[in-house]
Amino acid sequence: DTGVSQNPRHKITKRGQNVTFRCDPISEHNRLYWYRQTLGQGPEFLTYFQNEAQLEKSRLLSDRFSAERPKGSFSTLEIQRTEQGDSAMYLCASSSYGTGDTDTQYFGPGTRLTVL
Amino acid sequence: AQSVAQPEDQVNVAEGNPLTVKCTYSVSGNPYLFWYVQYPNRGLQFLLKYITGDNLVKGSYGFEAEFNKSQTSFHLKKPSALVSDSALYFCAVRPLNTGFQKLVFGTGTRLLVSP
């Protein structure tokens, strides 16, 4: 068990560019979550998948944001036409459902996005 | 709507002394409650959770938390603080027995343990 991994760890981009982040959950975890954390704040929920189905989306997830989990394993979060307000730490978490330690979300190290 | 309040931005304690980090919550129905710790430039690390049962929950690294339903609180405690406990601590809540899975976090409390 290597834990939740996220790539890249850091991303610097110019305003208006598109960026994509990847999250690999703990193996056999069927639930996957994306959160965003800005400086001085707690993480804010963006979206959640159970297997490949996206079951919850926050109002924070504007039209410029899209998340996928095509095969129920890794997930990608894409931000189109980035804005300076998108600068934040993007956290991924995973949990199991139905077996083992349900309800506990385990977080990855995060991807820090800086939009210039 | 769910919410979490962590009233102290920072808690200072001397090594070896007991520590308490406060958390109060608001949720419809019964809550799931969690504590996470975050070290600089790292993700969140799970410490402990309350779902049902005993109001005193024990977790990782000697931490414990007490669920108080009447006061809607879930304070994090440790009998003897270590310098290595210095970090940012987050309390989180989500309602029990609903379809919603998102955690709602507080703004965090920075714990500083001095030698």
Coordinates of N, CA and C in Angstrom, one line a residue:
Chain A
D1 N 0.8 -1.2 0.0 CA 0.0 0.0 0.0 C 0.9 1.2 0.0
T2 N 0.9 1.9 -1.1 CA 1.7 3.1 -1.2 C 1.0 4.4 -1.0
G3 N -0.2 4.4 -0.6 CA -1.0 5.6 -0.3 C -1.5 6.2 -1.6
V4 N -2.1 7.4 -1.4 CA -2.6 8.1 -2.5 C -1.5 8.9 -3.1
S5 N -1.3 8.9 -4.4 CA -0.3 9.7 -5.1 C -0.9 10.7 -6.0
Q6 N -0.2 11.8 -6.2 CA -0.7 12.9 -7.1 C 0.5 13.4 -7.9
N7 N 0.1 13.7 -9.1 CA 1.2 14.3 -10.0 C 0.5 15.3 -10.9
P8 N 1.3 16.4 -11.2 CA 2.6 16.7 -10.6 C 2.4 17.2 -9.2
R9 N 3.5 17.4 -8.4 CA 3.4 18.0 -7.1 C 3.3 19.5 -7.2
H10 N 3.9 20.1 -8.2 CA 3.8 21.5 -8.4 C 3.6 21.8 -9.8
K11 N 2.8 22.9 -10.1 CA 2.5 23.3 -11.5 C 2.4 24.8 -11.5
I12 N 3.2 25.4 -12.3 CA 3.2 26.8 -12.5 C 2.7 27.0 -14.0
T13 N 1.7 27.9 -14.2 CA 1.2 28.1 -15.5 C 0.8 29.6 -15.7
K14 N 0.6 29.9 -16.9 CA 0.2 31.3 -17.2 C -1.3 31.4 -17.3
R15 N -1.9 32.5 -16.9 CA -3.3 32.7 -17.0 C -3.8 32.4 -18.4
G16 N -4.9 31.6 -18.5 CA -5.5 31.3 -19.7 C -5.1 29.9 -20.3
Q17 N -4.0 29.3 -19.7 CA -3.6 28.0 -20.1 C -4.5 26.9 -19.4
N18 N -4.5 25.7 -20.0 CA -5.2 24.6 -19.4 C -4.2 23.7 -18.6
V19 N -4.6 23.1 -17.5 CA -3.8 22.3 -16.7 C -4.6 21.0 -16.4
T20 N -3.8 19.9 -16.2 CA -4.4 18.6 -15.8 C -3.6 18.0 -14.7
F21 N -4.3 17.5 -13.7 CA -3.7 16.9 -12.6 C -4.2 15.4 -12.5
R22 N -3.3 14.6 -12.0 CA -3.6 13.2 -11.9 C -3.6 12.7 -10.5
C23 N -4.5 11.8 -10.1 CA -4.6 11.2 -8.8 C -4.7 9.7 -8.9
D24 N -3.8 9.0 -8.2 CA -3.9 7.5 -8.1 C -4.3 7.2 -6.7
P25 N -5.5 6.6 -6.5 CA -5.9 6.3 -5.2 C -5.2 5.1 -4.6
I26 N -5.5 4.8 -3.3 CA -5.0 3.6 -2.7 C -5.7 2.4 -3.5
S27 N -4.9 1.4 -3.8 CA -5.4 0.3 -4.6 C -6.7 -0.3 -3.9
E28 N -7.6 -0.6 -4.7 CA -8.9 -1.2 -4.3 C -9.9 -0.2 -3.6
H29 N -9.5 1.0 -3.4 CA -10.4 2.0 -2.9 C -11.3 2.4 -4.1
N30 N -12.6 2.3 -3.9 CA -13.6 2.6 -5.0 C -14.1 4.0 -4.9
R31 N -13.8 4.8 -3.9 CA -14.3 6.1 -3.8 C -13.1 7.1 -3.9
L32 N -13.3 8.1 -4.7 CA -12.2 9.1 -4.9 C -12.8 10.5 -4.8
Y33 N -12.0 11.4 -4.2 CA -12.5 12.8 -3.9 C -11.5 13.8 -4.4
W34 N -12.0 14.9 -4.8 CA -11.1 16.1 -5.0 C -11.5 17.2 -4.1
Y35 N -10.5 17.9 -3.5 CA -10.7 19.1 -2.7 C -9.7 20.1 -3.2
R36 N -10.1 21.4 -2.8 CA -9.2 22.5 -3.1 C -8.9 23.2 -1.7
Q37 N -7.6 23.6 -1.5 CA -7.3 24.2 -0.3 C -6.5 25.5 -0.6
T38 N -7.0 26.7 -0.2 CA -6.3 27.9 -0.4 C -5.6 28.3 1.0
L39 N -4.7 29.2 0.9 CA -3.9 29.6 2.0 C -4.7 30.0 3.2
G40 N -4.5 29.4 4.3 CA -5.2 29.8 5.5 C -6.6 29.3 5.7
Q41 N -7.0 28.3 4.8 CA -8.3 27.8 4.8 C -8.2 26.2 4.9
G42 N -9.3 25.6 5.3 CA -9.4 24.2 5.3 C -9.8 23.7 3.9
P43 N -9.6 22.5 3.5 CA -9.9 22.0 2.2 C -11.4 22.2 2.0
E44 N -11.7 22.5 0.7 CA -13.1 22.6 0.3 C -13.4 21.5 -0.8
F45 N -14.5 20.9 -0.6 CA -14.9 19.7 -1.5 C -15.2 20.2 -2.9
L46 N -14.7 19.5 -3.9 CA -15.0 19.8 -5.3 C -15.9 18.7 -5.9
T47 N -15.5 17.4 -5.8 CA -16.3 16.4 -6.4 C -15.9 15.1 -5.9
Y48 N -16.7 14.0 -6.2 CA -16.5 12.7 -5.6 C -17.0 11.6 -6.6
F49 N -16.2 10.6 -6.7 CA -16.6 9.4 -7.6 C -16.7 8.2 -6.8
Q50 N -17.7 7.4 -7.2 CA -17.7 6.0 -6.7 C -17.5 5.1 -7.9
N51 N -16.5 4.4 -7.9 CA -16.0 3.7 -9.2 C -15.8 4.8 -10.3
E52 N -16.5 4.6 -11.4 CA -16.3 5.6 -12.5 C -17.4 6.7 -12.5
A53 N -18.4 6.5 -11.6 CA -19.5 7.5 -11.6 C -19.2 8.7 -10.7
Q54 N -19.4 9.8 -11.3 CA -19.3 11.1 -10.5 C -20.6 11.4 -9.8
L55 N -20.6 11.3 -8.5 CA -21.9 11.3 -7.8 C -22.2 12.6 -7.1
E56 N -21.2 13.4 -6.8 CA -21.4 14.7 -6.2 C -20.5 15.8 -6.8
K57 N -21.0 16.9 -7.0 CA -20.2 18.0 -7.5 C -20.6 19.3 -6.7
S58 N -19.5 20.0 -6.3 CA -19.8 21.3 -5.6 C -20.1 22.4 -6.6
R59 N -20.7 23.4 -6.1 CA -20.9 24.6 -6.9 C -19.6 25.3 -7.2
L60 N -18.6 25.0 -6.4 CA -17.2 25.5 -6.7 C -16.7 25.0 -8.0
L61 N -17.2 23.9 -8.4 CA -16.7 23.3 -9.7 C -17.4 24.0 -10.9
S62 N -16.7 25.1 -11.3 CA -17.3 25.8 -12.4 C -17.2 25.1 -13.7
D63 N -17.7 25.7 -14.8 CA -17.7 25.0 -16.1 C -16.2 24.8 -16.6
R64 N -15.3 25.6 -16.0 CA -13.9 25.4 -16.5 C -13.2 24.2 -15.9
F65 N -13.9 23.6 -14.9 CA -13.3 22.4 -14.2 C -14.0 21.2 -14.7
S66 N -13.2 20.1 -14.9 CA -13.8 18.9 -15.2 C -13.0 17.7 -14.6
A67 N -13.7 16.8 -14.1 CA -13.0 15.6 -13.5 C -13.5 14.3 -14.1
E68 N -12.6 13.4 -14.2 CA -12.9 12.1 -14.8 C -12.3 11.0 -14.0
R69 N -12.9 9.8 -14.1 CA -12.3 8.6 -13.5 C -12.8 7.5 -14.4
P70 N -12.2 7.4 -15.6 CA -12.8 6.6 -16.7 C -12.9 5.1 -16.4
K71 N -11.9 4.5 -15.7 CA -11.9 3.1 -15.5 C -12.1 2.8 -14.0
G72 N -12.5 3.8 -13.2 CA -12.7 3.5 -11.8 C -11.4 3.4 -11.0
S73 N -10.3 3.8 -11.6 CA -9.0 3.7 -10.9 C -8.5 5.1 -10.7
F74 N -7.5 5.5 -11.5 CA -7.0 6.9 -11.4 C -8.0 7.9 -11.8
S75 N -7.8 9.2 -11.4 CA -8.7 10.2 -11.8 C -7.9 11.4 -12.3
T76 N -8.4 12.2 -13.2 CA -7.8 13.5 -13.6 C -8.8 14.6 -13.3
L77 N -8.1 15.8 -13.0 CA -8.9 17.0 -12.8 C -8.3 18.0 -13.8
E78 N -9.1 18.5 -14.7 CA -8.6 19.5 -15.7 C -9.2 20.9 -15.4
I79 N -8.4 21.9 -15.5 CA -8.9 23.3 -15.4 C -8.6 23.9 -16.7
Q80 N -9.6 24.4 -17.3 CA -9.4 25.2 -18.6 C -9.4 26.7 -18.3
R81 N -8.6 27.3 -19.2 CA -8.5 28.8 -19.1 C -8.3 29.3 -17.7
T82 N -7.2 28.8 -17.2 CA -6.9 29.1 -15.7 C -6.9 30.6 -15.4
E83 N -7.3 30.9 -14.2 CA -7.4 32.3 -13.7 C -6.5 32.3 -12.4
Q84 N -6.1 33.5 -12.1 CA -5.2 33.6 -10.9 C -5.9 33.1 -9.6
G85 N -7.2 33.2 -9.6 CA -8.0 32.7 -8.4 C -8.0 31.2 -8.3
D86 N -7.5 30.5 -9.4 CA -7.4 29.1 -9.3 C -6.2 28.6 -8.5
S87 N -5.3 29.5 -8.2 CA -4.1 29.2 -7.5 C -4.5 28.6 -6.1
A88 N -4.0 27.4 -5.9 CA -4.4 26.7 -4.7 C -3.7 25.3 -4.6
M89 N -3.9 24.6 -3.5 CA -3.4 23.2 -3.4 C -4.6 22.4 -3.8
Y90 N -4.5 21.4 -4.7 CA -5.5 20.5 -5.1 C -5.2 19.2 -4.5
L91 N -6.1 18.7 -3.6 CA -6.0 17.5 -2.8 C -6.9 16.4 -3.4
C92 N -6.4 15.2 -3.4 CA -7.1 14.1 -3.8 C -7.2 13.1 -2.6
A93 N -8.3 12.5 -2.4 CA -8.4 11.5 -1.3 C -9.2 10.3 -1.8
S94 N -9.0 9.2 -1.1 CA -9.7 8.0 -1.5 C -10.2 7.2 -0.3
S95 N -11.3 6.4 -0.5 CA -11.8 5.6 0.6 C -12.4 4.4 0.1
S96 N -12.6 3.4 0.9 CA -13.3 2.2 0.5 C -14.7 2.3 0.8
Y97 N -15.5 1.4 0.2 CA -16.9 1.4 0.5 C -17.3 -0.1 0.5
G98 N -18.0 -0.5 1.6 CA -18.5 -1.8 1.6 C -17.6 -2.8 2.3
T99 N -16.3 -2.5 2.4 CA -15.3 -3.4 3.0 C -14.3 -2.6 3.8
G100 N -13.8 -3.2 4.8 CA -12.6 -2.6 5.5 C -13.0 -1.3 6.2
D101 N -12.1 -0.3 6.1 CA -12.2 0.9 6.8 C -13.0 1.9 6.0
T102 N -14.3 1.7 6.0 CA -15.1 2.6 5.2 C -15.2 4.0 5.9
D103 N -15.6 5.0 5.2 CA -15.8 6.3 5.7 C -14.6 7.2 6.0
T104 N -13.4 6.6 6.1 CA -12.2 7.4 6.3 C -11.6 7.7 5.0
Q105 N -11.4 9.0 4.7 CA -10.8 9.5 3.5 C -9.3 9.7 3.8
Y106 N -8.5 9.1 2.9 CA -7.0 9.2 3.0 C -6.5 10.1 1.9
F107 N -5.8 11.1 2.3 CA -5.4 12.1 1.3 C -4.0 11.9 0.7
G108 N -3.8 12.4 -0.5 CA -2.5 12.4 -1.1 C -1.8 13.7 -0.7
P109 N -0.6 13.9 -1.3 CA 0.3 15.0 -0.9 C -0.2 16.3 -1.5
G110 N -1.0 16.3 -2.5 CA -1.5 17.5 -3.2 C -0.7 17.9 -4.4
T111 N -1.4 18.7 -5.2 CA -0.7 19.4 -6.3 C -0.9 20.9 -6.1
R112 N 0.2 21.6 -6.0 CA 0.1 23.0 -5.8 C 0.2 23.7 -7.1
L113 N -0.9 24.5 -7.4 CA -1.0 25.2 -8.7 C -0.8 26.7 -8.4
T114 N 0.1 27.2 -9.2 CA 0.3 28.7 -9.2 C 0.0 29.2 -10.6
V115 N -0.9 30.2 -10.7 CA -1.3 30.8 -12.0 C -0.7 32.2 -12.0
L116 N 0.1 32.4 -13.0 CA 0.8 33.8 -13.0 C 0.0 34.7 -13.9
Chain B
A1 N -27.3 23.2 6.7 CA -26.0 23.1 6.2 C -25.0 22.8 7.3
Q2 N -23.9 22.0 6.8 CA -22.9 21.6 7.8 C -21.9 22.7 8.0
S3 N -21.3 22.8 9.2 CA -20.2 23.8 9.4 C -19.4 23.3 10.5
V4 N -18.1 23.7 10.6 CA -17.2 23.4 11.6 C -16.5 24.7 12.0
A5 N -16.4 24.9 13.3 CA -15.7 26.1 13.9 C -14.5 25.6 14.7
Q6 N -13.4 26.2 14.4 CA -12.2 26.0 15.2 C -11.8 27.4 15.7
P7 N -12.2 27.7 16.9 CA -12.1 29.1 17.4 C -10.7 29.6 17.6
E8 N -9.7 28.8 17.7 CA -8.4 29.2 17.9 C -7.5 29.1 16.7
D9 N -7.0 30.2 16.2 CA -6.1 30.1 15.1 C -4.8 29.4 15.4
Q10 N -4.3 29.6 16.7 CA -3.1 29.0 17.1 C -3.2 28.6 18.6
V11 N -2.6 27.5 18.9 CA -2.5 27.0 20.3 C -1.0 26.8 20.6
N12 N -0.6 27.4 21.7 CA 0.8 27.3 22.1 C 0.8 26.5 23.4
V13 N 1.8 25.5 23.5 CA 1.9 24.6 24.7 C 3.3 24.2 24.8
A14 N 3.8 24.0 26.0 CA 5.1 23.6 26.3 C 5.2 22.1 26.2
E15 N 6.3 21.6 25.7 CA 6.5 20.1 25.6 C 6.3 19.5 27.0
G16 N 5.5 18.4 27.0 CA 5.3 17.7 28.2 C 3.9 18.0 28.8
N17 N 3.4 19.2 28.4 CA 2.1 19.6 29.0 C 1.0 19.1 28.1
P18 N -0.2 19.0 28.7 CA -1.4 18.5 28.0 C -1.8 19.6 27.0
L19 N -2.4 19.1 25.9 CA -2.9 20.0 24.8 C -4.3 19.7 24.5
T20 N -5.0 20.8 24.1 CA -6.4 20.7 23.7 C -6.6 21.6 22.4
V21 N -7.1 21.1 21.4 CA -7.5 21.8 20.2 C -9.0 21.7 20.1
K22 N -9.7 22.9 20.0 CA -11.1 22.9 20.1 C -11.8 22.8 18.7
C23 N -13.0 22.2 18.7 CA -13.8 22.0 17.5 C -15.2 22.0 17.9
T24 N -16.1 22.8 17.3 CA -17.5 22.7 17.4 C -18.1 22.5 16.0
Y25 N -19.2 21.9 15.9 CA -19.8 21.6 14.6 C -21.3 21.8 14.6
S26 N -21.8 21.9 13.4 CA -23.2 22.0 13.1 C -23.6 21.1 12.0
V27 N -24.5 20.2 12.2 CA -24.9 19.3 11.1 C -26.3 18.8 11.4
S28 N -27.0 18.5 10.3 CA -28.4 18.0 10.5 C -28.2 16.5 10.8
G29 N -28.8 16.1 11.9 CA -28.8 14.7 12.3 C -27.5 14.4 13.0
N30 N -27.2 13.1 13.0 CA -26.0 12.6 13.7 C -24.7 12.8 12.8
P31 N -23.6 13.1 13.4 CA -22.4 13.4 12.7 C -21.4 12.3 12.6
Y32 N -20.6 12.3 11.5 CA -19.3 11.7 11.5 C -18.3 12.8 11.8
L33 N -17.4 12.6 12.6 CA -16.4 13.6 13.0 C -15.0 13.1 12.8
F34 N -14.1 14.0 12.3 CA -12.8 13.5 12.0 C -11.8 14.6 12.4
W35 N -10.6 14.2 12.8 CA -9.4 15.1 12.9 C -8.3 14.6 12.0
Y36 N -7.8 15.6 11.3 CA -6.6 15.4 10.4 C -5.5 16.4 10.8
V37 N -4.3 16.0 10.5 CA -3.1 16.8 10.8 C -2.4 17.1 9.4
Q38 N -1.9 18.3 9.3 CA -1.2 18.7 8.0 C 0.2 19.3 8.4
Y39 N 1.2 18.6 7.9 CA 2.6 19.2 8.0 C 2.9 20.0 6.8
P40 N 3.9 20.9 6.9 CA 4.1 21.9 5.8 C 4.3 21.2 4.4
N41 N 3.6 21.7 3.4 CA 3.7 21.2 2.1 C 3.4 19.7 1.9
R42 N 2.5 19.3 2.8 CA 2.1 17.9 2.8 C 0.5 17.8 2.7
G43 N 0.0 16.7 2.4 CA -1.4 16.5 2.4 C -1.9 16.2 3.8
L44 N -3.1 15.9 4.0 CA -3.7 15.7 5.3 C -3.5 14.3 5.7
Q45 N -3.2 14.1 7.0 CA -3.0 12.8 7.6 C -4.1 12.5 8.6
F46 N -4.8 11.4 8.4 CA -5.9 11.0 9.3 C -5.4 10.7 10.7
L47 N -6.0 11.3 11.7 CA -5.7 11.0 13.1 C -6.7 10.1 13.8
L48 N -8.0 10.5 13.7 CA -9.0 9.7 14.4 C -10.4 10.1 13.9
K49 N -11.4 9.3 14.2 CA -12.8 9.6 13.8 C -13.7 9.1 14.9
Y50 N -14.9 9.8 14.9 CA -16.0 9.3 15.7 C -17.2 9.1 14.8
I51 N -17.8 7.9 15.0 CA -19.0 7.5 14.2 C -20.1 7.3 15.2
T52 N -20.0 6.2 16.0 CA -20.9 5.9 17.0 C -20.2 5.3 18.2
G53 N -20.9 5.1 19.3 CA -20.3 4.3 20.4 C -19.7 5.2 21.4
D54 N -18.6 4.8 22.0 CA -17.9 5.5 23.1 C -17.5 6.9 22.7
N55 N -17.9 7.8 23.6 CA -17.6 9.2 23.3 C -16.2 9.6 23.2
L56 N -15.3 8.8 23.9 CA -13.9 9.1 23.8 C -13.2 8.2 22.8
V57 N -12.6 8.8 21.8 CA -12.0 8.1 20.7 C -10.5 8.2 20.8
K58 N -9.8 7.1 20.6 CA -8.4 7.2 20.6 C -7.9 7.0 19.2
G59 N -6.8 7.7 18.9 CA -6.3 7.7 17.5 C -4.8 7.5 17.5
S60 N -4.2 8.0 16.4 CA -2.8 7.9 16.2 C -1.9 8.8 17.0
Y61 N -0.7 8.4 17.3 CA 0.3 9.2 18.0 C -0.1 9.7 19.4
G62 N -1.0 9.0 20.0 CA -1.4 9.3 21.4 C -2.5 10.4 21.5
F63 N -3.0 10.7 20.3 CA -4.1 11.7 20.4 C -5.5 11.0 20.7
E64 N -6.4 11.8 21.3 CA -7.7 11.3 21.5 C -8.7 12.5 21.4
A65 N -9.9 12.2 21.2 CA -10.9 13.3 21.1 C -12.2 12.8 21.8
E66 N -12.9 13.8 22.4 CA -14.1 13.5 23.1 C -15.3 14.1 22.4
F67 N -16.3 13.3 22.0 CA -17.5 13.7 21.4 C -18.5 14.1 22.5
N68 N -19.0 15.4 22.4 CA -20.0 15.9 23.3 C -21.2 16.3 22.5
K69 N -22.3 15.5 22.5 CA -23.4 15.8 21.7 C -24.1 17.1 22.1
S70 N -24.3 17.3 23.4 CA -25.0 18.4 23.9 C -24.3 19.7 23.6
Q71 N -23.0 19.7 23.6 CA -22.2 20.9 23.3 C -21.8 20.9 21.9
T72 N -22.2 20.0 21.1 CA -21.8 19.8 19.7 C -20.3 20.1 19.5
S73 N -19.5 19.4 20.3 CA -18.1 19.6 20.3 C -17.3 18.3 20.1
F74 N -16.1 18.4 19.6 CA -15.2 17.3 19.3 C -13.8 17.7 19.5
H75 N -13.4 18.0 20.7 CA -12.1 18.6 21.0 C -11.0 17.5 21.0
L76 N -9.9 17.9 20.4 CA -8.7 17.0 20.3 C -7.8 17.2 21.5
K77 N -7.3 16.1 22.0 CA -6.5 16.2 23.2 C -5.3 15.2 23.2
K78 N -4.3 15.6 23.9 CA -3.2 14.7 24.1 C -2.6 15.0 25.5
P79 N -2.3 14.0 26.3 CA -1.9 14.2 27.7 C -0.5 14.9 27.8
S80 N 0.4 14.6 26.8 CA 1.7 15.1 26.9 C 2.2 15.5 25.5
A81 N 2.4 16.8 25.3 CA 2.7 17.2 23.9 C 4.2 17.0 23.6
L82 N 4.4 16.8 22.3 CA 5.8 16.7 21.8 C 6.1 17.8 20.8
V83 N 7.4 18.2 20.7 CA 7.7 19.3 19.8 C 7.3 18.8 18.4
S84 N 7.4 17.5 18.1 CA 7.0 17.0 16.8 C 5.5 17.0 16.5
D85 N 4.7 17.4 17.5 CA 3.3 17.5 17.3 C 2.9 18.9 16.6
S86 N 3.9 19.8 16.5 CA 3.7 21.1 15.9 C 3.3 20.9 14.5
A87 N 2.1 21.4 14.2 CA 1.5 21.2 12.8 C 0.2 21.9 12.8
L88 N -0.5 21.8 11.6 CA -1.8 22.4 11.4 C -2.9 21.3 11.6
Y89 N -3.8 21.5 12.4 CA -4.9 20.5 12.7 C -6.2 20.9 12.2
F90 N -6.9 20.0 11.5 CA -8.2 20.3 11.0 C -9.2 19.3 11.5
C91 N -10.4 19.9 11.9 CA -11.6 19.1 12.3 C -12.5 19.1 11.1
A92 N -13.2 18.0 10.9 CA -14.1 17.9 9.7 C -15.3 17.1 10.2
V93 N -16.4 17.4 9.5 CA -17.7 16.7 9.8 C -18.4 16.3 8.5
R94 N -19.2 15.3 8.6 CA -20.2 15.0 7.5 C -21.4 14.3 8.2
P95 N -22.6 14.5 7.7 CA -23.7 13.9 8.3 C -23.8 12.4 8.1
L96 N -24.2 11.7 9.2 CA -24.4 10.2 9.1 C -25.7 9.9 8.4
N97 N -25.6 8.7 7.7 CA -26.8 8.2 7.1 C -27.5 9.1 6.1
T98 N -26.6 9.7 5.3 CA -27.1 10.5 4.1 C -26.3 10.0 3.0
G99 N -26.7 10.3 1.8 CA -25.9 9.9 0.6 C -24.7 10.8 0.4
F100 N -24.6 11.9 1.2 CA -23.5 12.9 0.9 C -22.2 12.4 1.6
Q101 N -21.1 12.5 0.8 CA -19.9 12.0 1.2 C -18.9 13.1 1.5
K102 N -19.2 14.3 1.2 CA -18.2 15.4 1.3 C -17.9 15.7 2.8
L103 N -16.6 15.9 3.1 CA -16.3 16.4 4.4 C -16.3 17.9 4.4
V104 N -16.8 18.5 5.4 CA -16.7 20.0 5.6 C -15.7 20.2 6.7
F105 N -14.7 21.0 6.4 CA -13.5 21.2 7.3 C -13.6 22.6 8.0
G106 N -13.0 22.7 9.1 CA -12.8 24.0 9.8 C -11.6 24.7 9.1
T107 N -11.3 25.8 9.6 CA -10.2 26.6 9.0 C -8.8 26.2 9.6
G108 N -8.8 25.3 10.5 CA -7.5 24.8 11.0 C -7.0 25.6 12.2
T109 N -6.3 24.9 13.1 CA -5.6 25.4 14.2 C -4.2 25.0 14.2
R110 N -3.3 26.0 14.3 CA -1.9 25.8 14.3 C -1.4 25.5 15.7
L111 N -0.8 24.3 15.9 CA -0.3 23.9 17.2 C 1.2 24.1 17.2
L112 N 1.6 24.9 18.2 CA 3.1 25.1 18.4 C 3.5 24.6 19.7
V113 N 4.3 23.6 19.7 CA 4.8 23.0 21.0 C 6.3 23.5 21.1
S114 N 6.5 24.2 22.2 CA 7.9 24.7 22.5 C 8.7 23.7 23.3
P115 N 10.0 23.7 23.1 CA 10.8 22.7 23.9 C 10.9 23.1 25.4

